[in-house]
Tab-separated table of C-alpha atoms in Angstrom:
chain	number	residue	atom	x	y	z
A	26	MET	CA	0.000	0.000	0.000
A	27	PRO	CA	1.416	3.391	-0.977
A	28	THR	CA	1.954	6.078	1.638
A	29	VAL	CA	0.780	9.652	1.374
A	30	GLU	CA	4.282	10.666	0.260
A	31	GLU	CA	4.324	8.019	-2.466
A	32	LEU	CA	0.953	9.118	-3.720
A	33	TYR	CA	2.106	12.728	-3.966
A	34	ARG	CA	5.337	11.687	-5.693
A	35	ASN	CA	3.538	9.624	-8.351
A	36	TYR	CA	0.985	12.372	-8.792
A	37	GLY	CA	3.912	14.721	-9.542
A	38	ILE	CA	5.280	12.308	-12.121
A	39	LEU	CA	1.978	12.221	-13.964
A	40	ALA	CA	1.391	15.979	-13.691
A	41	ASP	CA	4.840	16.802	-15.024
A	42	ALA	CA	4.618	14.334	-17.918
A	43	THR	CA	2.102	16.552	-19.761
A	44	GLU	CA	1.530	14.965	-23.196
A	45	GLN	CA	3.507	11.843	-22.288
A	46	VAL	CA	1.434	11.071	-19.225
A	47	GLY	CA	0.067	7.876	-20.792
A	48	GLN	CA	3.576	6.376	-20.722
A	49	HIS	CA	3.623	6.290	-16.915
A	50	LYS	CA	1.266	3.430	-16.289
A	51	ASP	CA	3.148	2.291	-13.188
A	52	ALA	CA	2.719	5.670	-11.532
A	53	TYR	CA	-1.030	5.567	-12.141
A	54	GLN	CA	-1.198	2.034	-10.742
A	55	VAL	CA	0.362	3.279	-7.501
A	56	ILE	CA	-2.430	5.863	-7.235
A	57	LEU	CA	-5.039	3.182	-7.871
A	58	ASP	CA	-3.562	1.152	-5.029
A	59	GLY	CA	-4.173	4.115	-2.745
A	60	VAL	CA	-7.745	2.900	-2.204
A	61	LYS	CA	-6.294	0.143	-0.002
A	62	GLY	CA	-4.650	2.598	2.379
A	63	GLY	CA	-5.848	4.588	5.346
A	64	THR	CA	-8.175	7.571	5.477
A	65	LYS	CA	-5.615	10.107	4.156
A	66	GLU	CA	-4.498	7.835	1.336
A	67	LYS	CA	-8.090	7.160	0.272
A	68	ARG	CA	-8.928	10.852	0.190
A	69	LEU	CA	-5.965	11.533	-2.066
A	70	ALA	CA	-6.813	8.557	-4.291
A	71	ALA	CA	-10.408	9.831	-4.642
A	72	GLN	CA	-9.004	13.074	-6.118
A	73	PHE	CA	-6.061	11.703	-8.138
A	74	ILE	CA	-7.680	8.698	-9.848
A	75	PRO	CA	-10.255	10.678	-11.892
A	76	LYS	CA	-7.743	13.412	-12.766
A	77	PHE	CA	-5.650	11.075	-14.956
A	78	PHE	CA	-8.326	8.509	-15.810
A	79	LYS	CA	-8.697	9.465	-19.493
A	80	HIS	CA	-5.010	8.852	-20.201
A	81	PHE	CA	-5.158	5.145	-19.295
A	82	PRO	CA	-8.024	3.488	-21.217
A	83	GLU	CA	-6.523	0.054	-20.583
A	84	LEU	CA	-6.966	0.631	-16.838
A	85	ALA	CA	-10.491	2.079	-17.146
A	86	ASP	CA	-12.212	-0.833	-15.427
A	87	SER	CA	-9.697	-0.884	-12.591
A	88	ALA	CA	-9.994	2.880	-12.111
A	89	ILE	CA	-13.808	2.905	-12.055
A	90	ASN	CA	-13.888	-0.052	-9.656
A	91	ALA	CA	-11.375	1.685	-7.390
A	92	GLN	CA	-13.458	4.863	-7.335
A	93	LEU	CA	-16.595	2.825	-6.703
A	94	ASP	CA	-14.932	1.228	-3.684
A	95	LEU	CA	-14.326	4.724	-2.351
A	96	CYS	CA	-17.988	5.637	-2.972
A	97	GLU	CA	-18.911	2.811	-0.593
A	98	ASP	CA	-16.337	3.589	2.083
A	99	GLU	CA	-17.404	3.781	5.727
A	100	ASP	CA	-15.957	7.299	6.037
A	101	VAL	CA	-18.602	9.779	4.876
A	102	SER	CA	-16.015	12.391	3.833
A	103	ILE	CA	-14.316	9.866	1.535
A	104	ARG	CA	-17.632	8.826	0.019
A	105	ARG	CA	-18.597	12.419	-0.672
A	106	GLN	CA	-15.271	13.184	-2.326
A	107	ALA	CA	-15.452	10.065	-4.477
A	108	ILE	CA	-19.041	10.763	-5.572
A	109	LYS	CA	-18.227	14.368	-6.415
A	110	GLU	CA	-15.510	13.216	-8.823
A	111	LEU	CA	-17.510	10.453	-10.553
A	112	PRO	CA	-18.612	12.585	-13.561
A	113	GLN	CA	-14.963	12.733	-14.670
A	114	PHE	CA	-15.235	9.014	-15.509
A	115	ALA	CA	-18.251	9.612	-17.775
A	116	THR	CA	-16.441	9.500	-21.123
A	117	GLY	CA	-17.434	7.530	-24.199
A	118	GLU	CA	-18.727	4.043	-23.524
A	119	ASN	CA	-18.098	4.439	-19.796
A	120	LEU	CA	-20.878	7.018	-19.359
A	121	PRO	CA	-23.835	4.588	-19.132
A	122	ARG	CA	-21.926	2.620	-16.506
A	123	VAL	CA	-21.254	5.761	-14.471
A	124	ALA	CA	-24.925	6.714	-14.790
A	125	ASP	CA	-25.860	3.246	-13.554
A	126	ILE	CA	-23.521	3.596	-10.563
A	127	LEU	CA	-24.797	7.065	-9.691
A	128	THR	CA	-28.388	5.865	-9.934
A	129	GLN	CA	-27.640	3.103	-7.444
A	130	LEU	CA	-26.072	5.674	-5.147
A	131	LEU	CA	-29.408	7.522	-4.962
A	132	GLN	CA	-30.360	5.089	-2.211
A	133	THR	CA	-28.090	6.897	0.268
A	134	ASP	CA	-29.740	8.277	3.412
A	135	ASP	CA	-27.117	11.001	3.817
A	136	SER	CA	-28.656	14.239	2.526
A	137	ALA	CA	-25.309	15.761	1.478
A	138	GLU	CA	-24.399	12.616	-0.447
A	139	PHE	CA	-27.835	12.500	-2.031
A	140	ASN	CA	-27.431	16.076	-3.289
A	141	LEU	CA	-23.979	15.247	-4.669
A	142	VAL	CA	-25.403	12.252	-6.544
A	143	ASN	CA	-28.190	14.404	-7.989
A	144	ASN	CA	-25.719	17.043	-9.121
A	145	ALA	CA	-23.427	14.415	-10.614
A	146	LEU	CA	-26.290	12.847	-12.559
A	147	LEU	CA	-27.357	16.242	-13.872
A	148	SER	CA	-23.822	17.038	-14.991
A	149	ILE	CA	-23.441	13.818	-17.013
A	150	PHE	CA	-26.982	14.327	-18.379
A	151	LYS	CA	-25.654	17.469	-20.033
A	152	MET	CA	-22.717	15.476	-21.473
A	153	ASP	CA	-24.786	12.650	-22.929
A	154	ALA	CA	-28.511	12.543	-22.172
A	155	LYS	CA	-29.147	9.250	-23.976
A	156	GLY	CA	-26.289	7.479	-22.203
A	157	THR	CA	-27.448	8.794	-18.825
A	158	LEU	CA	-31.013	7.668	-19.503
A	159	GLY	CA	-29.648	4.219	-20.298
A	160	GLY	CA	-28.189	3.946	-16.802
A	161	LEU	CA	-31.273	5.384	-15.102
A	162	PHE	CA	-33.782	3.163	-16.867
A	163	SER	CA	-31.589	0.117	-16.365
A	164	GLN	CA	-31.959	0.567	-12.609
A	165	ILE	CA	-35.652	1.484	-12.838
A	166	LEU	CA	-36.332	-1.782	-14.648
A	167	GLN	CA	-33.964	-4.046	-12.744
A	168	GLY	CA	-32.748	-2.277	-9.609
A	169	GLU	CA	-33.842	-2.560	-5.996
A	170	ASP	CA	-37.135	-0.949	-4.960
A	171	ILE	CA	-35.549	2.029	-3.205
A	172	VAL	CA	-33.305	2.722	-6.209
A	173	ARG	CA	-36.224	2.392	-8.628
A	174	GLU	CA	-38.349	4.766	-6.549
A	175	ARG	CA	-35.676	7.442	-6.314
A	176	ALA	CA	-34.659	7.144	-9.958
A	177	ILE	CA	-38.263	7.756	-11.036
A	178	LYS	CA	-38.532	10.743	-8.713
A	179	PHE	CA	-35.245	12.084	-10.079
A	180	LEU	CA	-36.655	12.006	-13.608
A	181	SER	CA	-39.943	13.562	-12.540
A	182	THR	CA	-38.284	16.503	-10.783
A	183	LYS	CA	-35.058	17.099	-12.726
A	184	LEU	CA	-35.959	16.612	-16.386
A	185	LYS	CA	-37.916	19.858	-16.475
A	186	THR	CA	-34.805	21.759	-15.305
A	187	LEU	CA	-32.712	20.664	-18.298
A	188	PRO	CA	-32.225	23.055	-21.255
A	189	ASP	CA	-33.747	22.416	-24.688
A	190	GLU	CA	-30.384	21.563	-26.228
A	191	VAL	CA	-30.171	18.606	-23.824
A	192	LEU	CA	-33.779	17.414	-24.115
A	193	THR	CA	-33.839	17.079	-27.898
A	194	LYS	CA	-36.669	15.386	-29.764
A	195	GLU	CA	-34.530	12.250	-30.070
A	196	VAL	CA	-33.934	12.198	-26.308
A	197	GLU	CA	-37.655	12.692	-25.606
A	198	GLU	CA	-38.479	9.788	-27.918
A	199	LEU	CA	-36.086	7.606	-25.920
A	200	ILE	CA	-37.787	8.668	-22.668
A	201	LEU	CA	-41.178	7.713	-24.114
A	202	THR	CA	-39.922	4.366	-25.398
A	203	GLU	CA	-38.293	3.416	-22.098
A	204	SER	CA	-41.242	4.702	-20.075
A	205	LYS	CA	-43.606	2.419	-21.972
A	206	LYS	CA	-41.487	-0.545	-20.888
A	207	VAL	CA	-41.719	0.528	-17.249
A	208	LEU	CA	-45.474	1.165	-17.479
A	209	GLU	CA	-46.045	-2.521	-18.175
A	210	ASP	CA	-45.693	-3.055	-14.417
A	211	VAL	CA	-46.072	-0.012	-12.161
A	212	THR	CA	-47.750	1.001	-8.927
A	213	GLY	CA	-50.380	3.751	-8.875
A	214	GLU	CA	-47.885	6.275	-7.507
A	215	GLU	CA	-45.303	5.356	-10.143
A	216	PHE	CA	-47.881	5.725	-12.890
A	217	VAL	CA	-48.734	9.250	-11.719
A	218	LEU	CA	-45.046	10.197	-11.722
A	219	PHE	CA	-44.489	8.823	-15.218
A	220	MET	CA	-47.487	10.738	-16.515
A	221	LYS	CA	-45.944	13.858	-14.984
A	222	ILE	CA	-42.680	13.050	-16.753
A	223	LEU	CA	-44.271	12.378	-20.131
A	224	SER	CA	-46.772	15.229	-20.094
A	225	GLY	CA	-43.868	17.611	-19.456
A	226	LEU	CA	-42.069	16.618	-22.663
A	227	LYS	CA	-42.363	19.276	-25.361
A	228	SER	CA	-42.861	16.735	-28.132
A	229	LEU	CA	-45.963	15.422	-26.341
A	230	GLN	CA	-47.607	18.786	-25.777
A	231	THR	CA	-48.993	18.895	-29.305
A	232	VAL	CA	-52.464	17.586	-30.166
A	233	SER	CA	-51.005	14.359	-31.540
A	234	GLY	CA	-48.737	14.075	-28.502
A	235	ARG	CA	-51.604	14.476	-26.035
A	236	GLN	CA	-53.630	11.972	-28.033
A	237	GLN	CA	-50.755	9.525	-27.710
A	238	LEU	CA	-50.745	10.037	-23.944
A	239	VAL	CA	-54.509	9.503	-23.730
A	240	GLU	CA	-54.114	6.202	-25.566
A	241	LEU	CA	-51.340	5.264	-23.158
A	242	VAL	CA	-53.596	6.010	-20.183
A	243	ALA	CA	-56.497	4.113	-21.742
A	244	GLU	CA	-54.269	1.083	-22.161
A	245	GLN	CA	-53.152	1.377	-18.552
A	246	ALA	CA	-56.781	1.662	-17.424
A	247	ASP	CA	-57.670	-1.633	-19.145
A	248	LEU	CA	-60.738	-0.166	-20.801
A	249	GLU	CA	-61.059	-3.334	-22.858
A	250	GLN	CA	-61.371	-5.472	-19.746
A	251	THR	CA	-64.496	-6.279	-17.766
A	252	PHE	CA	-65.026	-3.799	-14.944
A	253	ASN	CA	-65.290	-5.300	-11.478
A	254	PRO	CA	-66.906	-2.792	-9.065
A	255	ALA	CA	-66.250	-5.078	-6.090
A	256	ASP	CA	-62.481	-5.105	-6.665
A	257	PRO	CA	-60.988	-2.024	-4.940
A	258	ASP	CA	-57.781	-2.330	-6.967
A	259	CYS	CA	-59.733	-2.364	-10.217
A	260	VAL	CA	-61.721	0.707	-9.151
A	261	ASP	CA	-58.637	2.528	-7.896
A	262	ARG	CA	-56.748	1.789	-11.115
A	263	LEU	CA	-59.553	3.250	-13.220
A	264	LEU	CA	-59.760	6.391	-11.071
A	265	GLN	CA	-55.987	6.917	-11.014
A	266	CYS	CA	-55.783	6.580	-14.780
A	267	THR	CA	-58.811	8.777	-15.445
A	268	ARG	CA	-57.418	11.527	-13.209
A	269	GLN	CA	-54.287	11.551	-15.378
A	270	ALA	CA	-56.306	11.607	-18.593
A	271	VAL	CA	-58.640	14.484	-17.683
A	272	PRO	CA	-56.038	17.307	-18.042
A	273	LEU	CA	-55.138	15.983	-21.501
A	274	PHE	CA	-58.617	16.346	-22.974
A	275	SER	CA	-59.487	19.299	-25.163
A	276	LYS	CA	-61.677	20.133	-28.127
A	277	ASN	CA	-59.156	18.282	-30.288
A	278	VAL	CA	-58.306	15.426	-27.898
A	279	HIS	CA	-61.567	13.725	-27.079
A	280	SER	CA	-62.715	11.939	-23.952
A	281	THR	CA	-65.277	9.808	-25.800
A	282	ARG	CA	-63.743	6.451	-25.012
A	283	PHE	CA	-63.562	7.159	-21.275
A	284	VAL	CA	-67.050	8.693	-21.074
A	285	THR	CA	-68.546	5.702	-22.892
A	286	TYR	CA	-66.789	3.309	-20.516
A	287	PHE	CA	-68.034	5.214	-17.461
A	288	CYS	CA	-71.615	5.294	-18.767
A	289	GLU	CA	-71.661	1.645	-19.818
A	290	HIS	CA	-69.749	-0.001	-16.987
A	291	VAL	CA	-69.375	2.331	-14.007
A	292	LEU	CA	-72.672	4.206	-13.694
A	293	PRO	CA	-74.803	1.031	-13.566
A	294	ASN	CA	-72.587	-0.198	-10.702
A	295	LEU	CA	-72.214	3.128	-8.903
A	296	SER	CA	-73.747	2.008	-5.619
A	297	SER	CA	-71.561	-1.118	-5.387
A	298	LEU	CA	-68.173	0.533	-5.990
A	299	THR	CA	-65.445	-0.216	-3.451
A	300	THR	CA	-62.204	1.627	-2.858
A	301	PRO	CA	-59.063	1.060	-0.763
A	302	VAL	CA	-58.918	4.784	0.054
A	303	GLU	CA	-60.430	5.315	3.490
A	304	GLY	CA	-62.907	8.163	3.750
A	305	LEU	CA	-63.258	8.692	0.000
A	306	ASP	CA	-66.786	9.143	-1.339
A	307	ILE	CA	-66.091	6.918	-4.316
A	308	GLN	CA	-69.453	7.574	-5.955
A	309	LEU	CA	-68.982	11.334	-5.896
A	310	GLU	CA	-65.403	10.965	-7.144
A	311	VAL	CA	-66.600	8.951	-10.144
A	312	LEU	CA	-69.370	11.438	-10.937
A	313	LYS	CA	-66.981	14.396	-10.740
A	314	LEU	CA	-64.575	12.746	-13.182
A	315	LEU	CA	-67.420	11.964	-15.550
A	316	ALA	CA	-68.618	15.570	-15.386
A	317	GLU	CA	-65.149	16.915	-16.176
A	318	MET	CA	-64.759	14.559	-19.146
A	319	SER	CA	-68.237	15.156	-20.571
A	320	SER	CA	-67.233	18.548	-21.986
A	321	PHE	CA	-64.731	16.989	-24.389
A	322	CYS	CA	-66.651	14.204	-26.095
A	323	GLY	CA	-66.319	13.788	-29.843
A	324	ASP	CA	-68.619	11.837	-32.097
A	325	MET	CA	-70.081	9.005	-30.061
A	326	GLU	CA	-71.532	5.846	-31.590
A	327	LYS	CA	-73.539	5.049	-28.461
A	328	LEU	CA	-74.612	8.607	-27.688
A	329	GLU	CA	-78.297	7.806	-27.209
A	330	THR	CA	-77.476	4.763	-25.048
A	331	ASN	CA	-75.078	6.773	-22.893
A	332	LEU	CA	-77.589	9.602	-22.504
A	333	LYS	CA	-80.221	7.107	-21.400
A	334	LYS	CA	-77.895	5.642	-18.761
A	335	LEU	CA	-77.078	9.152	-17.521
A	336	PHE	CA	-80.759	10.054	-17.514
A	337	ASP	CA	-81.736	6.923	-15.566
A	338	LYS	CA	-79.003	7.555	-12.989
A	339	LEU	CA	-80.052	11.204	-12.669
A	340	LEU	CA	-83.623	10.139	-11.914
A	341	GLU	CA	-82.349	8.121	-8.945
A	342	TYR	CA	-81.211	11.355	-7.284
A	343	MET	CA	-84.225	13.480	-8.252
A	344	PRO	CA	-87.152	12.234	-6.136
A	345	LEU	CA	-90.818	12.654	-6.887
A	346	PRO	CA	-92.792	14.942	-4.543
A	347	PRO	CA	-94.108	13.024	-1.507
A	348	GLU	CA	-97.807	12.255	-1.563
A	349	GLU	CA	-99.911	14.554	0.564
A	350	ALA	CA	-102.528	13.384	3.053
A	351	GLU	CA	-106.000	14.957	3.208
A	352	ASN	CA	-104.777	17.553	5.700
A	353	GLY	CA	-102.089	18.670	3.248
A	354	GLU	CA	-99.172	17.252	5.200
A	355	ASN	CA	-96.661	14.651	4.054
A	356	ALA	CA	-98.433	11.287	4.062
A	357	GLY	CA	-95.229	9.272	4.144
A	358	ASN	CA	-92.674	8.807	6.893
A	359	GLU	CA	-89.671	9.111	4.592
A	360	GLU	CA	-88.237	12.585	4.154
A	361	PRO	CA	-86.631	13.224	0.752
A	362	LYS	CA	-82.874	13.630	0.713
A	363	LEU	CA	-81.572	15.866	-2.025
A	364	GLN	CA	-77.969	15.008	-2.824
A	365	PHE	CA	-76.975	18.239	-4.509
A	366	SER	CA	-73.336	17.266	-5.114
A	367	TYR	CA	-74.351	14.145	-7.041
A	368	VAL	CA	-77.044	15.968	-8.986
A	369	GLU	CA	-74.675	18.741	-10.042
A	370	CYS	CA	-72.326	16.169	-11.611
A	371	LEU	CA	-75.032	14.097	-13.289
A	372	LEU	CA	-77.021	17.083	-14.513
A	373	TYR	CA	-73.891	18.718	-15.922
A	374	SER	CA	-72.850	15.506	-17.714
A	375	PHE	CA	-76.357	15.050	-19.122
A	376	HIS	CA	-76.401	18.710	-20.212
A	377	GLN	CA	-73.055	18.363	-22.014
A	378	LEU	CA	-73.949	15.165	-23.852
A	379	GLY	CA	-77.471	16.433	-24.479
A	380	ARG	CA	-76.056	19.175	-26.706
A	381	LYS	CA	-75.110	16.463	-29.184
A	382	LEU	CA	-78.619	14.994	-29.226
A	383	PRO	CA	-80.899	17.945	-28.356
A	384	ASP	CA	-84.116	16.087	-29.128
A	385	PHE	CA	-83.415	13.316	-26.616
A	386	LEU	CA	-85.927	14.579	-24.052
A	387	THR	CA	-88.649	15.304	-26.596
A	388	ALA	CA	-88.249	12.741	-29.374
A	389	LYS	CA	-86.471	9.891	-27.578
A	390	LEU	CA	-88.591	9.731	-24.411
A	391	ASN	CA	-92.251	8.855	-24.297
A	392	ALA	CA	-94.646	11.523	-23.056
A	393	GLU	CA	-95.238	9.838	-19.711
A	394	LYS	CA	-91.531	9.611	-18.904
A	395	LEU	CA	-90.952	13.226	-19.901
A	396	LYS	CA	-93.856	14.332	-17.693
A	397	ASP	CA	-92.383	12.390	-14.779
A	398	PHE	CA	-89.000	14.073	-15.326
A	399	LYS	CA	-90.539	17.552	-15.400
A	400	ILE	CA	-92.335	16.867	-12.105
A	401	ARG	CA	-89.059	15.787	-10.522
A	402	LEU	CA	-87.264	18.865	-11.877
A	403	GLN	CA	-89.978	21.146	-10.574
A	404	TYR	CA	-89.930	19.567	-7.119
A	405	PHE	CA	-86.147	19.735	-6.983
A	406	ALA	CA	-86.168	23.368	-8.136
A	407	ARG	CA	-88.549	24.391	-5.321
A	408	GLY	CA	-86.304	22.999	-2.615
A	409	LEU	CA	-83.287	24.431	-4.384
A	410	GLN	CA	-84.618	27.977	-4.285
A	411	VAL	CA	-85.298	27.826	-0.546
A	412	TYR	CA	-81.831	26.476	0.136
A	413	ILE	CA	-80.162	29.104	-2.099
A	414	ARG	CA	-81.940	31.905	-0.240
A	415	GLN	CA	-80.903	30.459	3.123
A	416	LEU	CA	-77.281	30.237	2.031
A	417	ARG	CA	-77.236	33.782	0.681
A	418	LEU	CA	-78.793	35.073	3.882
A	419	ALA	CA	-76.170	33.232	5.956
A	420	LEU	CA	-73.327	34.705	3.873
A	421	GLN	CA	-74.748	38.203	3.501
A	422	GLY	CA	-72.302	40.887	4.576
A	423	LYS	CA	-69.431	38.455	5.175
A	424	THR	CA	-66.119	39.342	3.550
A	425	GLY	CA	-62.411	38.622	3.901
A	426	GLU	CA	-61.425	36.441	6.820
A	427	ALA	CA	-65.022	35.767	7.788
A	428	LEU	CA	-65.530	33.867	4.541
A	429	LYS	CA	-62.470	31.714	5.238
A	430	THR	CA	-63.847	29.970	8.291
A	431	GLU	CA	-64.546	26.282	7.724
A	432	GLU	CA	-68.295	26.752	8.153
A	433	ASN	CA	-68.519	29.588	5.648
A	434	LYS	CA	-66.267	27.836	3.129
A	435	ILE	CA	-68.736	24.960	3.181
A	436	LYS	CA	-71.658	27.321	2.650
A	437	VAL	CA	-69.916	29.024	-0.265
A	438	VAL	CA	-69.288	25.657	-1.918
A	439	ALA	CA	-72.921	24.711	-1.309
A	440	LEU	CA	-74.029	27.956	-2.927
A	441	LYS	CA	-71.885	27.265	-5.992
A	442	ILE	CA	-73.362	23.766	-6.296
A	443	THR	CA	-76.962	24.923	-5.999
A	444	ASN	CA	-76.496	27.879	-8.346
A	445	ASN	CA	-75.053	25.536	-10.979
A	446	ILE	CA	-77.973	23.122	-10.639
A	447	ASN	CA	-80.390	26.023	-10.869
A	448	VAL	CA	-78.899	27.263	-14.156
A	449	LEU	CA	-78.976	23.776	-15.687
A	450	ILE	CA	-82.560	23.097	-14.582
A	451	LYS	CA	-83.665	26.370	-16.182
A	452	ASP	CA	-82.242	25.179	-19.499
A	453	LEU	CA	-84.118	21.894	-19.314
A	454	PHE	CA	-87.404	23.696	-18.533
A	455	HIS	CA	-87.270	25.522	-21.857
A	456	ILE	CA	-89.593	24.295	-24.600
A	457	PRO	CA	-87.835	22.645	-26.294
A	458	PRO	CA	-85.080	21.976	-23.738
A	459	SER	CA	-82.022	24.178	-24.209
A	460	TYR	CA	-78.366	23.313	-23.731
A	461	LYS	CA	-76.826	26.764	-24.186
A	462	SER	CA	-75.959	27.784	-20.609
A	463	THR	CA	-72.433	27.355	-19.286
A	464	VAL	CA	-71.423	26.855	-15.669
A	465	THR	CA	-68.133	26.266	-13.880
A	466	LEU	CA	-68.265	23.061	-11.858
A	467	SER	CA	-68.276	23.901	-8.149
A	468	TRP	CA	-64.888	22.317	-7.440
A	469	LYS	CA	-63.133	24.014	-10.364
A	470	PRO	CA	-61.455	27.426	-10.072
A	471	VAL	CA	-63.468	30.301	-11.499
A	472	GLN	CA	-61.864	31.769	-14.614
A	473	LYS	CA	-61.186	35.504	-14.510
A	474	ALA	CA	-63.345	36.118	-17.560
A	475	GLU	CA	-66.306	34.658	-15.759
A	476	LEU	CA	-66.049	37.064	-12.852
A	477	GLY	CA	-67.220	39.943	-15.009
A	478	GLN	CA	-69.977	38.101	-16.837
A	479	LYS	CA	-73.558	39.082	-16.256
A	480	ARG	CA	-75.672	36.665	-14.277
A	481	THR	CA	-79.381	36.030	-14.538
A	482	ASN	CA	-81.612	36.038	-11.496
A	483	GLU	CA	-81.571	32.529	-10.085
A	484	ASP	CA	-84.390	32.977	-7.590
A	485	THR	CA	-87.936	31.810	-8.058
A	486	THR	CA	-90.502	32.256	-5.384
A	487	SER	CA	-92.963	29.572	-6.391
A	488	GLY	CA	-92.864	25.929	-7.336
A	489	SER	CA	-93.395	26.810	-11.002
A	490	PRO	CA	-90.659	26.264	-13.569
A	491	PRO	CA	-88.141	29.100	-13.365
A	492	LYS	CA	-88.930	31.960	-15.695
A	493	LYS	CA	-86.389	33.778	-17.779
A	494	ALA	CA	-85.105	36.757	-15.835
A	495	ALA	CA	-84.087	40.126	-17.119
A	496	ALA	CA	-80.435	40.407	-18.039
A	497	GLY	CA	-78.147	42.261	-15.717
A	498	PRO	CA	-75.783	41.619	-12.834
A	499	LYS	CA	-77.347	40.659	-9.521
A	500	ARG	CA	-75.585	41.571	-6.340
A	501	ASP	CA	-76.546	38.382	-4.504
A	502	ALA	CA	-75.365	36.209	-7.425
A	503	ARG	CA	-71.759	37.396	-7.252
A	504	GLN	CA	-68.939	34.936	-6.714
A	505	ILE	CA	-68.061	35.555	-3.075
A	506	TYR	CA	-65.065	33.357	-2.480
A	507	ASN	CA	-63.466	30.442	-4.306
A	508	PRO	CA	-62.458	28.027	-1.534
A	509	PRO	CA	-60.053	25.107	-1.715
A	510	SER	CA	-61.488	21.595	-1.600
A	511	GLY	CA	-62.358	20.460	1.897
A	512	LYS	CA	-64.721	18.460	4.074
A	513	TYR	CA	-68.362	19.206	4.508
A	514	SER	CA	-70.969	17.776	6.826
A	515	SER	CA	-74.069	16.057	5.553
A	516	ASN	CA	-76.342	17.947	7.921
A	517	LEU	CA	-75.179	21.421	6.898
A	518	GLY	CA	-78.198	22.092	4.725
A	519	ASN	CA	-80.905	20.799	7.051
A	520	PHE	CA	-83.904	23.070	7.111
A	521	ASN	CA	-87.678	22.830	7.205
A	522	TYR	CA	-89.680	23.547	4.100
A	523	GLY	CA	-92.707	21.339	4.453
A	524	GLU	CA	-90.145	18.539	4.335
A	525	ARG	CA	-86.497	18.475	5.304
A	526	TRP	CA	-83.908	18.970	2.570
A	527	ARG	CA	-80.297	17.976	2.881
A	528	LEU	CA	-77.146	18.899	1.016
A	529	GLY	CA	-76.388	15.216	0.638
A	530	THR	CA	-75.217	12.165	2.469
A	531	SER	CA	-71.624	12.411	1.336
A	532	ASN	CA	-68.969	13.078	3.952
A	533	THR	CA	-66.056	13.842	1.665
A	534	TRP	CA	-65.372	16.741	-0.648
A	535	ASN	CA	-62.672	15.935	-3.193
């Protein structure tokens, strides 16, 4: 084992040799042997080995192995020094191997080391992105779980920081190709991260690129397979995938395939859905996703069938008026429960798809069924108006911090829900039914352009179908506050109006 003095002496030989440095193989071998020494010798070896590495290609394997030994040393200062110098070994065909080594080193629990590994990986990424990706994906596909997890997170957080000259179209194509291999067997969390990675690639932000991502998500969601509502993993997989697909949809990238699947397979089984996520109102989650997707449907072969399934499900949440006894009071013991959150989603979805088949309610339904629907709408609208007035009264005069209390946030959300339902019901009361109104779903942020739009009067004082109001802004229809998603209680909206109406039975707001 060489001493510190011998290491310095051989370093001097190599440094002084300038262009003839490659002729002093023995001197370099002495430096390589420094990894077998004590702490001081190892520290010097960690600095000297990479400095002259490129001059001795025949000793490349020995040099990399020696440096790797130092990266695994018990002394943290030696490890850090060795890791810091690793990028100097990333030349030519050695780069993928260095990338592989650095990826494995991501498993360190030392924060300083972890940062050094990240920086080293980024530096060789800028030298050769394709070679670095080869090392990263090799470990993602074959490495230990902790290495795989951290390599995926590295890609999801660091790729977006790289300049365009590094992330060329060719490099992005390689990322997509390798990602598809990984997506053949991923966890839900990994899938979300890979969608973040892929959706951030410039080449996939075009219409054709987004369409490619939607097809990738559809494949992952197993839309060709039989849906099993009793299997929580099956349900969770569909929801995870659909959540990733929703931001990709647009007027040019259609949601038709997903909407059709939800209408055909999920809606009929809504009440029997199971989920591994504790506390999640799975039915409301499904309906919210369907509502968001319904705006982006293209031509749909089974449009009438899907509308019928939506219509039938909507009827389940829009009760008929209770029969009255001779004294005018409710003859039944059951009080109706109006689940406004569910109705908002279903009514919005029906309204969106109804635009594509505007004669569905008049030409596709028999007169008796249409009459039944109008009675349900009218009954729902009456309770809605009372609840809207109560909410507005409760929020009247409240501004700023007062609106940010948990109780008032809930009331503001409830007001958004009921206002949306009110607007949609008005459209359906037109003769023939209209599908022209637009609303922002209660859980979506209000666009700035909408804040200045005029609103129609959403109050009616009788049980009659709402009448068209005069145009003009109404003070009590203003958007008061756009709250973040949160919890709400099912008994918030309890009040007496002949019968008791409730905001819904759901306990979770997502």
